[in-house]
Coordinates of C-alpha atoms in Angstrom, one line a residue:
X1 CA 56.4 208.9 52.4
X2 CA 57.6 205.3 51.1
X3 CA 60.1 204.3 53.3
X4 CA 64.1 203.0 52.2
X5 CA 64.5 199.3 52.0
X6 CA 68.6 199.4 52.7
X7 CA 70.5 196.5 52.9
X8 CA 72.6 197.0 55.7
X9 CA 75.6 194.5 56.7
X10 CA 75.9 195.6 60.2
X11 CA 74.0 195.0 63.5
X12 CA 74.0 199.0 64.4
X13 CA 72.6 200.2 60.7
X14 CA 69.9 197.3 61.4
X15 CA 69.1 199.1 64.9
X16 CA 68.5 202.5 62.9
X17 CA 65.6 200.4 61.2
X18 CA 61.7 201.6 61.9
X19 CA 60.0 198.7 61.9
X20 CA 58.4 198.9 58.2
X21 CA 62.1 199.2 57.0
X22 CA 63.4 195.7 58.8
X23 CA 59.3 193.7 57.5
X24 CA 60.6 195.4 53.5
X25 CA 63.8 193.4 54.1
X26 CA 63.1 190.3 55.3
X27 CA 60.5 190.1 52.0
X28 CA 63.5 190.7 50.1
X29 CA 65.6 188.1 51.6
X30 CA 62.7 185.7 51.4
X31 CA 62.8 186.3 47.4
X32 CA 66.1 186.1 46.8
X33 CA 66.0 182.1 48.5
X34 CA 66.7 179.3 46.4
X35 CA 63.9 177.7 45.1
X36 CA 64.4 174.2 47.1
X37 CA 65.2 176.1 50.5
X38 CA 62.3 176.4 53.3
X39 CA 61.7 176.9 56.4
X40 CA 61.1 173.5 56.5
X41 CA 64.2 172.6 54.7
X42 CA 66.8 175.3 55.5
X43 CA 69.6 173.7 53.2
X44 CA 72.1 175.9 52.2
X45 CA 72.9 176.4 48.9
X46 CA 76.6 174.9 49.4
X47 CA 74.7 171.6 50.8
X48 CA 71.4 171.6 48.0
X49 CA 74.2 171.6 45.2
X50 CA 76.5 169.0 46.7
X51 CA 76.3 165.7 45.0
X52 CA 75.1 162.9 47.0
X53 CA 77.2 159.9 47.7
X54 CA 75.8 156.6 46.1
X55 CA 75.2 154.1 48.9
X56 CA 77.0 150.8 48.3
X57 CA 75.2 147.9 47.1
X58 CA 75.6 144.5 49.1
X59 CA 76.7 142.1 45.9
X60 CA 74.2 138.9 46.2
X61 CA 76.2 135.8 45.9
X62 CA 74.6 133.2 44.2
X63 CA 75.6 130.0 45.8
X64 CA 73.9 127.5 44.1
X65 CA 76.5 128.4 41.1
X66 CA 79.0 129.9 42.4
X67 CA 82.3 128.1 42.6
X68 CA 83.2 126.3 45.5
X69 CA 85.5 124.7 47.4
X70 CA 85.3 121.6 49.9
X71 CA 87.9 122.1 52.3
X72 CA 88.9 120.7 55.9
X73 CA 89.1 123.1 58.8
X74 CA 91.3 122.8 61.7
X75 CA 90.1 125.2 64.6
X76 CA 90.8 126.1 68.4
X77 CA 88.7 127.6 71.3
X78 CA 88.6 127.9 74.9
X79 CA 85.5 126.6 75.6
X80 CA 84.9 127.8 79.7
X81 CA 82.5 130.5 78.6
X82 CA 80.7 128.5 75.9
X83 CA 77.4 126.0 75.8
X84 CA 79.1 123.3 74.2
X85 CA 80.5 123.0 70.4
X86 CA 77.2 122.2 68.5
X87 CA 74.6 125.0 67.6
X88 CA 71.9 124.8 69.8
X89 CA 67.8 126.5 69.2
X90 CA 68.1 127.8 72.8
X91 CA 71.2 129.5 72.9
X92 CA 73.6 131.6 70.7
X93 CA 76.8 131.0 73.0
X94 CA 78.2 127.9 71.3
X95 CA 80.7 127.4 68.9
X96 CA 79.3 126.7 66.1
X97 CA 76.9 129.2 66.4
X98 CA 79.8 131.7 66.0
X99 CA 81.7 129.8 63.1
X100 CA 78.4 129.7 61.2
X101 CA 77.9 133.4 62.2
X102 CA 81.0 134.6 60.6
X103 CA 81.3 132.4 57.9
X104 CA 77.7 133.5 56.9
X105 CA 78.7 137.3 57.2
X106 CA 81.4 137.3 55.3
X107 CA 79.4 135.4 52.0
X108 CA 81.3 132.1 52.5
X109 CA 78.2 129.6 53.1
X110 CA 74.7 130.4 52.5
X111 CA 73.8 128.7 55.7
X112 CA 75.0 126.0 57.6
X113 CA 72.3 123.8 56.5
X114 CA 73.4 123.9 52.6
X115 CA 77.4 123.6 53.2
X116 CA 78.2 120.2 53.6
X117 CA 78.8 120.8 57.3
X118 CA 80.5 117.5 59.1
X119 CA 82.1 118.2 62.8
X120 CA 84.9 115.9 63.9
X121 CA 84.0 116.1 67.3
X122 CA 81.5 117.4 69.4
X123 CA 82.6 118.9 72.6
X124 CA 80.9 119.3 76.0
X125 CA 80.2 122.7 77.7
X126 CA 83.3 124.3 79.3
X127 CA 85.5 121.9 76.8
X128 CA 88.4 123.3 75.2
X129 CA 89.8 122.0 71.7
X130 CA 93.5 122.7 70.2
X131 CA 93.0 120.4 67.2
X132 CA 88.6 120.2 66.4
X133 CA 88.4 119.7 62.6
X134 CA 84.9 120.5 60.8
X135 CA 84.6 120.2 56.9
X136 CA 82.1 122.0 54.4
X137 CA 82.2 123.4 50.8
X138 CA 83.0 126.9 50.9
X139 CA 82.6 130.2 48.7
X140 CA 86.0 129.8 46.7
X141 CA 88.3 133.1 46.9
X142 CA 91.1 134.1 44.9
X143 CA 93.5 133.9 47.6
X144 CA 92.3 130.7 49.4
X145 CA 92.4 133.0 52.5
X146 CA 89.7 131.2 54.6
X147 CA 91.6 131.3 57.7
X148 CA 91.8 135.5 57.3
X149 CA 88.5 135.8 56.5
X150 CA 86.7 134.0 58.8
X151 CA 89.1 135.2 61.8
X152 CA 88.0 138.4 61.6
X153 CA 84.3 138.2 62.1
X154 CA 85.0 135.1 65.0
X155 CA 85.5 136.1 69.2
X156 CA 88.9 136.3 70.4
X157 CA 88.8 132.5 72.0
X158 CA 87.6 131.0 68.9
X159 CA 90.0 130.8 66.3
X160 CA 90.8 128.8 62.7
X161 CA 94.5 127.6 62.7
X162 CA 94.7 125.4 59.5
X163 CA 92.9 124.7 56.1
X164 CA 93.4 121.6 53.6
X165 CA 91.6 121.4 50.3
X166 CA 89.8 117.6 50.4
X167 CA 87.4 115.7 48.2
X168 CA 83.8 116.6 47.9
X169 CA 82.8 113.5 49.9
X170 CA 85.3 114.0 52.5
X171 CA 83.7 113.9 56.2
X172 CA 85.3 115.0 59.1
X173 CA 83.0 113.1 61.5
X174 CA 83.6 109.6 59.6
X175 CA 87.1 110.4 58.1
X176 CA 88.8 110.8 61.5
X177 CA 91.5 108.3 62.0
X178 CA 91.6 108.8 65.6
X179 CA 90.8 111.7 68.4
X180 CA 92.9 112.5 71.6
X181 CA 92.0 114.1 74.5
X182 CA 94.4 115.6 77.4
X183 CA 93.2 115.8 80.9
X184 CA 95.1 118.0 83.4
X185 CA 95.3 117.3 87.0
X186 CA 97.3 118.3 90.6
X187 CA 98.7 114.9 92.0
X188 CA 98.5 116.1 95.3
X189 CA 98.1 112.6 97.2
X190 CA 96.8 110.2 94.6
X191 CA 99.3 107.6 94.0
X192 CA 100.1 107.7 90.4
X193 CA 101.3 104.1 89.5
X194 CA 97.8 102.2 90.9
X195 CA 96.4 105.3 88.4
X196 CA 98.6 104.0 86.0
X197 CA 97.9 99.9 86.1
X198 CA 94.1 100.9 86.3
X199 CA 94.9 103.2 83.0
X200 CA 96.3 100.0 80.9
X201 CA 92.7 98.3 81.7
X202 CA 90.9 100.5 79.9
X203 CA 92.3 100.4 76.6
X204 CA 91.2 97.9 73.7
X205 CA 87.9 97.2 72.8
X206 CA 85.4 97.0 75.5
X207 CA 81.8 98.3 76.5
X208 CA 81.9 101.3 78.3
X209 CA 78.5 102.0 79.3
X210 CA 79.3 102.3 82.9
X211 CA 81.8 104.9 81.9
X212 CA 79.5 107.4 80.4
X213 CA 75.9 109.4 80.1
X214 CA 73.3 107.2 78.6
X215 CA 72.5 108.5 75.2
X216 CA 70.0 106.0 73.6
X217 CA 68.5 108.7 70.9
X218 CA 71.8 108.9 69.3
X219 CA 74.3 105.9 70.2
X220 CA 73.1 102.4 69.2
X221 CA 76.5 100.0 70.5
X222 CA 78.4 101.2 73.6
X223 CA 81.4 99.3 72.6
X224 CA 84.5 101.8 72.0
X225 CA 88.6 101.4 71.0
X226 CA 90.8 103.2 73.2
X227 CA 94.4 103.0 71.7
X228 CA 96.3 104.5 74.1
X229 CA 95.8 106.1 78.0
X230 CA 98.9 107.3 79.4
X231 CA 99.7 109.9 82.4
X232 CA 102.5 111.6 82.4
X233 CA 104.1 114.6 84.4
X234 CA 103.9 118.2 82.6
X235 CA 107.0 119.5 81.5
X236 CA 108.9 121.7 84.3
X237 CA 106.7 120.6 87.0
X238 CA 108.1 120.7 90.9
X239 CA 108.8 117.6 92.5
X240 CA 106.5 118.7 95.3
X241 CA 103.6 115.6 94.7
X242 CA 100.7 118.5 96.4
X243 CA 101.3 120.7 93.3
X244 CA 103.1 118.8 90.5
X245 CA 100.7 119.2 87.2
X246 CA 99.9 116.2 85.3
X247 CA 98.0 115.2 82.3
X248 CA 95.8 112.1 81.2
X249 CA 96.4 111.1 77.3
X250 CA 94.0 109.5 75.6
X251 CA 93.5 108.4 71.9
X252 CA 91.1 106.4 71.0
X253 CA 88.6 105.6 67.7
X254 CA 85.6 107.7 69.3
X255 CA 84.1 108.6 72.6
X256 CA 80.9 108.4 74.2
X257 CA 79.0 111.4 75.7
X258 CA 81.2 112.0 78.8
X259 CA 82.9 109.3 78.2
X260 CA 86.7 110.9 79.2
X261 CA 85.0 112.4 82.4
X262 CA 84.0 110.1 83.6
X263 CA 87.3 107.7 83.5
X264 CA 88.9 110.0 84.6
X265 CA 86.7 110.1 87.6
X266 CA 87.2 106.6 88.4
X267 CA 90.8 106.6 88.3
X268 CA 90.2 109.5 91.0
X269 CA 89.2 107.1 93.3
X270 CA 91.8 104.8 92.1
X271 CA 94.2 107.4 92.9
X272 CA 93.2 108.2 96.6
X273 CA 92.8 104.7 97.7
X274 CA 88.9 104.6 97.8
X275 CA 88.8 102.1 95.1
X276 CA 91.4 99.3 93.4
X277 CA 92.8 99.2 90.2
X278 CA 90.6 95.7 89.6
X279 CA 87.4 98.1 89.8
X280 CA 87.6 98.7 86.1
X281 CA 87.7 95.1 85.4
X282 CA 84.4 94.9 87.1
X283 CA 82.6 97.9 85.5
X284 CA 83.6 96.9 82.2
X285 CA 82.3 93.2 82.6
X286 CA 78.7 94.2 81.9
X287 CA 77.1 90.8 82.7
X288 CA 78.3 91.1 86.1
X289 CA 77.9 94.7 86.7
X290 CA 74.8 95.5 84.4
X291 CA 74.0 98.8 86.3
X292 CA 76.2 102.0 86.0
X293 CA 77.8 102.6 89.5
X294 CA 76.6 105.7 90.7
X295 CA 80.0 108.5 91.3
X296 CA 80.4 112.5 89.8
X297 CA 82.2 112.8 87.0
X298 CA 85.6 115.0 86.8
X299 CA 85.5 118.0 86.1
X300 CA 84.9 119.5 82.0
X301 CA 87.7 122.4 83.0
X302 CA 90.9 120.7 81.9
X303 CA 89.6 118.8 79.5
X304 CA 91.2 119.2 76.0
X305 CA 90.3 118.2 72.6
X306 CA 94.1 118.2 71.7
X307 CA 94.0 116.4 68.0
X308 CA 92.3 115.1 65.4
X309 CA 94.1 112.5 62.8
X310 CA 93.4 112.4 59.1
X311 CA 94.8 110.4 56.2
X312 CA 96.0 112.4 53.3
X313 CA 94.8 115.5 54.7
X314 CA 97.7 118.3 54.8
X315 CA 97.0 121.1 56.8
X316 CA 98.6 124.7 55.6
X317 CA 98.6 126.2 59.0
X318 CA 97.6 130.2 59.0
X319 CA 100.4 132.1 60.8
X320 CA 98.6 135.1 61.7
X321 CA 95.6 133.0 63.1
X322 CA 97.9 131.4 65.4
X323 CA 99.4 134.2 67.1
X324 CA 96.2 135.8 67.9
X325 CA 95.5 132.2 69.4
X326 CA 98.9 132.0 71.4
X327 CA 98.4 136.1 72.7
X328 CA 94.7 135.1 73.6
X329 CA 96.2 131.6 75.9
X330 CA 99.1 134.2 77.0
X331 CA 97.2 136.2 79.0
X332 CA 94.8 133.7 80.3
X333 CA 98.1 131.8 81.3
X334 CA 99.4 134.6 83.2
X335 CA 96.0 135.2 85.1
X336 CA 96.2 131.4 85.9
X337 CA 99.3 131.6 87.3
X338 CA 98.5 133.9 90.0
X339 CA 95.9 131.7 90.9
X340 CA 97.8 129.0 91.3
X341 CA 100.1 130.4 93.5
X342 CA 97.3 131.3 95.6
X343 CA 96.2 127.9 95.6
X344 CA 99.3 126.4 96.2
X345 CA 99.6 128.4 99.8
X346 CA 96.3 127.3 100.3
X347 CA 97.3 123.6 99.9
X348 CA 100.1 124.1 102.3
X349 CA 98.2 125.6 105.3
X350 CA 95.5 123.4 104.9
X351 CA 97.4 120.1 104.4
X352 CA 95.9 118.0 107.7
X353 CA 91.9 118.4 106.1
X354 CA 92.2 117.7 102.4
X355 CA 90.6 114.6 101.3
X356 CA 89.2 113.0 104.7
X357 CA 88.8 109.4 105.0
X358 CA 85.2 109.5 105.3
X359 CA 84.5 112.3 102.0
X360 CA 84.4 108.9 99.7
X361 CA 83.2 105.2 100.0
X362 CA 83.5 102.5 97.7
X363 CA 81.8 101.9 94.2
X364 CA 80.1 98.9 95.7
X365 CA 78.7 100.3 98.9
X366 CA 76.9 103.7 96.9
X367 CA 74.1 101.4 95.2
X368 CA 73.8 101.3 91.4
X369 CA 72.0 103.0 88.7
X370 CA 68.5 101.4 87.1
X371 CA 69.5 99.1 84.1
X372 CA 69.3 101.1 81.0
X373 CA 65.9 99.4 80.1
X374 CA 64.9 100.6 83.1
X375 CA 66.1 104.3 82.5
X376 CA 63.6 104.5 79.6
X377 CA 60.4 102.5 80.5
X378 CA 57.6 104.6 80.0
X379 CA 54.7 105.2 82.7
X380 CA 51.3 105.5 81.4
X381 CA 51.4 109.1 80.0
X382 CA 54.2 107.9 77.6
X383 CA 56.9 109.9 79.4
X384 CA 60.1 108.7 80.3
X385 CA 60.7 108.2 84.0

């Protein structure tokens, strides 16, 4: 006898099934599938008949006729976890690498080498900067809204703060009126006026190839304009000389590689009593001293690019750009602050072995450098020695 082929809707009439009975159903259910669902490809019918969602296209810009616009940047960054401003092959942790980064992301440049890129100033590593300027010819927006843009694809510590329109053959490098740089520094027990005399003698013009790193690939005169070099007391400081907080100012035309450092380094010395105010006169007279003295430079910690100056050039200063940048120093201040207090009961209880007589000896007494002919004479391979 031909058995039933039921189609039962509960689990107990399916247990009442012989076993020809449950094979006669499942060919029915197989027939009664939708045509495009499998085994394979179990897709409901709900999911086969749901439209698909069209994937957005990325809109290619082309920026050899787009419009543009040349405009000057005014940017900030805390520099401690960072190789240096300029992009480097060897590294992505620069600045520039990350300016590039997001301004290529967000369609502004094509790449950095097509933009009309000119940096005002080129910091070291660990070198911070309130005021760097860089200039290129950006991907024009309706809003003019650069400084948003940008922001959002850049790390925290890196931040744009002002934008001016400027002429297409504006450069930031060669435009720059002037640059100024603030150093920071505990007095402890340097005595601050021999600093100071010794700070006069190093403005004007003069050579200062015994205050910097030799860079003969890229630096043909060694001759540089300081305007001005002042130190002054912070703002608020305690009159207690072992922790009061002071700063270095110092505006000049341009600067050589490591040029503030080391300055500031020699006026160190100055400070302590290892060396005389005169000392500068010496090391800037190069026909009688023709051989860099040999000393470590300061440190590249509290070393700040403060401000770039630029004729005609009116920065419209972004006001949500410079909030993140003041929350971002805010807490980094704070953290600071505990350290120094640390430090500060450090400094008292270990007052009698700070700076010992013998930890320095004069500039004259360490030998000198090779001349800088002698830095690059080349031995017989052709490499420098």
């Amino acid at each position: 006898m031909e058995p039933k082929n039921p189609t039962p809707n509960r689990e107990e009439d399916l247990a009442k099934l012989s076993k020809e009975e449950l094979i006669n159903l499942v060919l029915k259910l197989e027939q009664a599938k939708p045509k495009d669902q499998t085994d394979d490809n179990p897709t409901t019918l709900t999911q086969a008949t749901k439209p698909k969602k069209k994937q957005k296209k990325t809109k290619e810009i082309d920026f050899q006729n787009c419009e543009k616009e040349y405009v000057a940047i005014k940017f900030a960054y805390i520099g401690i976890n960072y190789q240096g401003l300029a992009i480097q092959e060897n590294t992505t942790q620069t600045i520039e690498h990350h300016l590039f980064d997001a301004m290529s992301r967000t369609k502004m440049i094509k790449d950095y080498k097509s933009c009309h890129y000119s940096r005002c100033a080129r910091t070291d590593a660990g070198v911070s900067a309130l005021g760097n300027v860089f200039s290129a010819a950006l991907r024009k927006t309706k809003k003019g809204d650069y400084a948003r843009i940008i922001n959002k694809n850049l790390p925290e510590d890196i931040r744009v703060t002002g934008i001016a329109p400027v002429h297409r053959s504006f450069d930031a490098r060669f435009n720059c009126l002037y640059r100024e740089y603030t150093y920071f520094f505990i007095q402890d027990d340097m005595n601050i006026e021999r600093m100071r005399r010794a700070a006069k003698l190093l403005e004007g013009m003069n050579d200062f190839r015994n205050f910097c790193k030799i860079d003969l690939l890229n630096v043909k005169t060694f001759t540089r304009r300081i305007l001005h070099f002042e130190i002054e007391k912070v703002e608020g400081e305690p009159d207690d000389s072992r922790v009061a907080m002071w700063r270095f100012k110092i505006r000049g035309f341009s600067f050589l590689w490591h040029q503030v450092r080391c300055m500031v380094a020699i006026l160190f010395l100055i400070g302590r009593g290892k060396e005389e105010p005169e000392v500068i006169t010496d090391m800037l007279d190069i026909e009688n001293m023709p051989r860099k003295p040999q000393y470590d430079m300061a440190s590249e910690v509290p070393l700040i690019l403060k401000d770039c100056a630029f004729e005609n050039v009116n920065f419209s200063f972004d006001p949500v750009a410079n909030l993140d940048l003041w929350q971002t120093y805010q807490k980094r201040i704070e953290d600071m602050a505990i350290t120094r207090v640390l430090n500060e009961m450090i400094l008292r209880y270990s007052q009698n072995i700070i700076y010992k007589s013998s930890d320095l000896l004069p500039l004259m007494t360490l030998g000198e450098k090779p001349k800088i002919s002698e830095e690059t004479k080349e031995d017989k391979n052709g490499e420098v020695e």
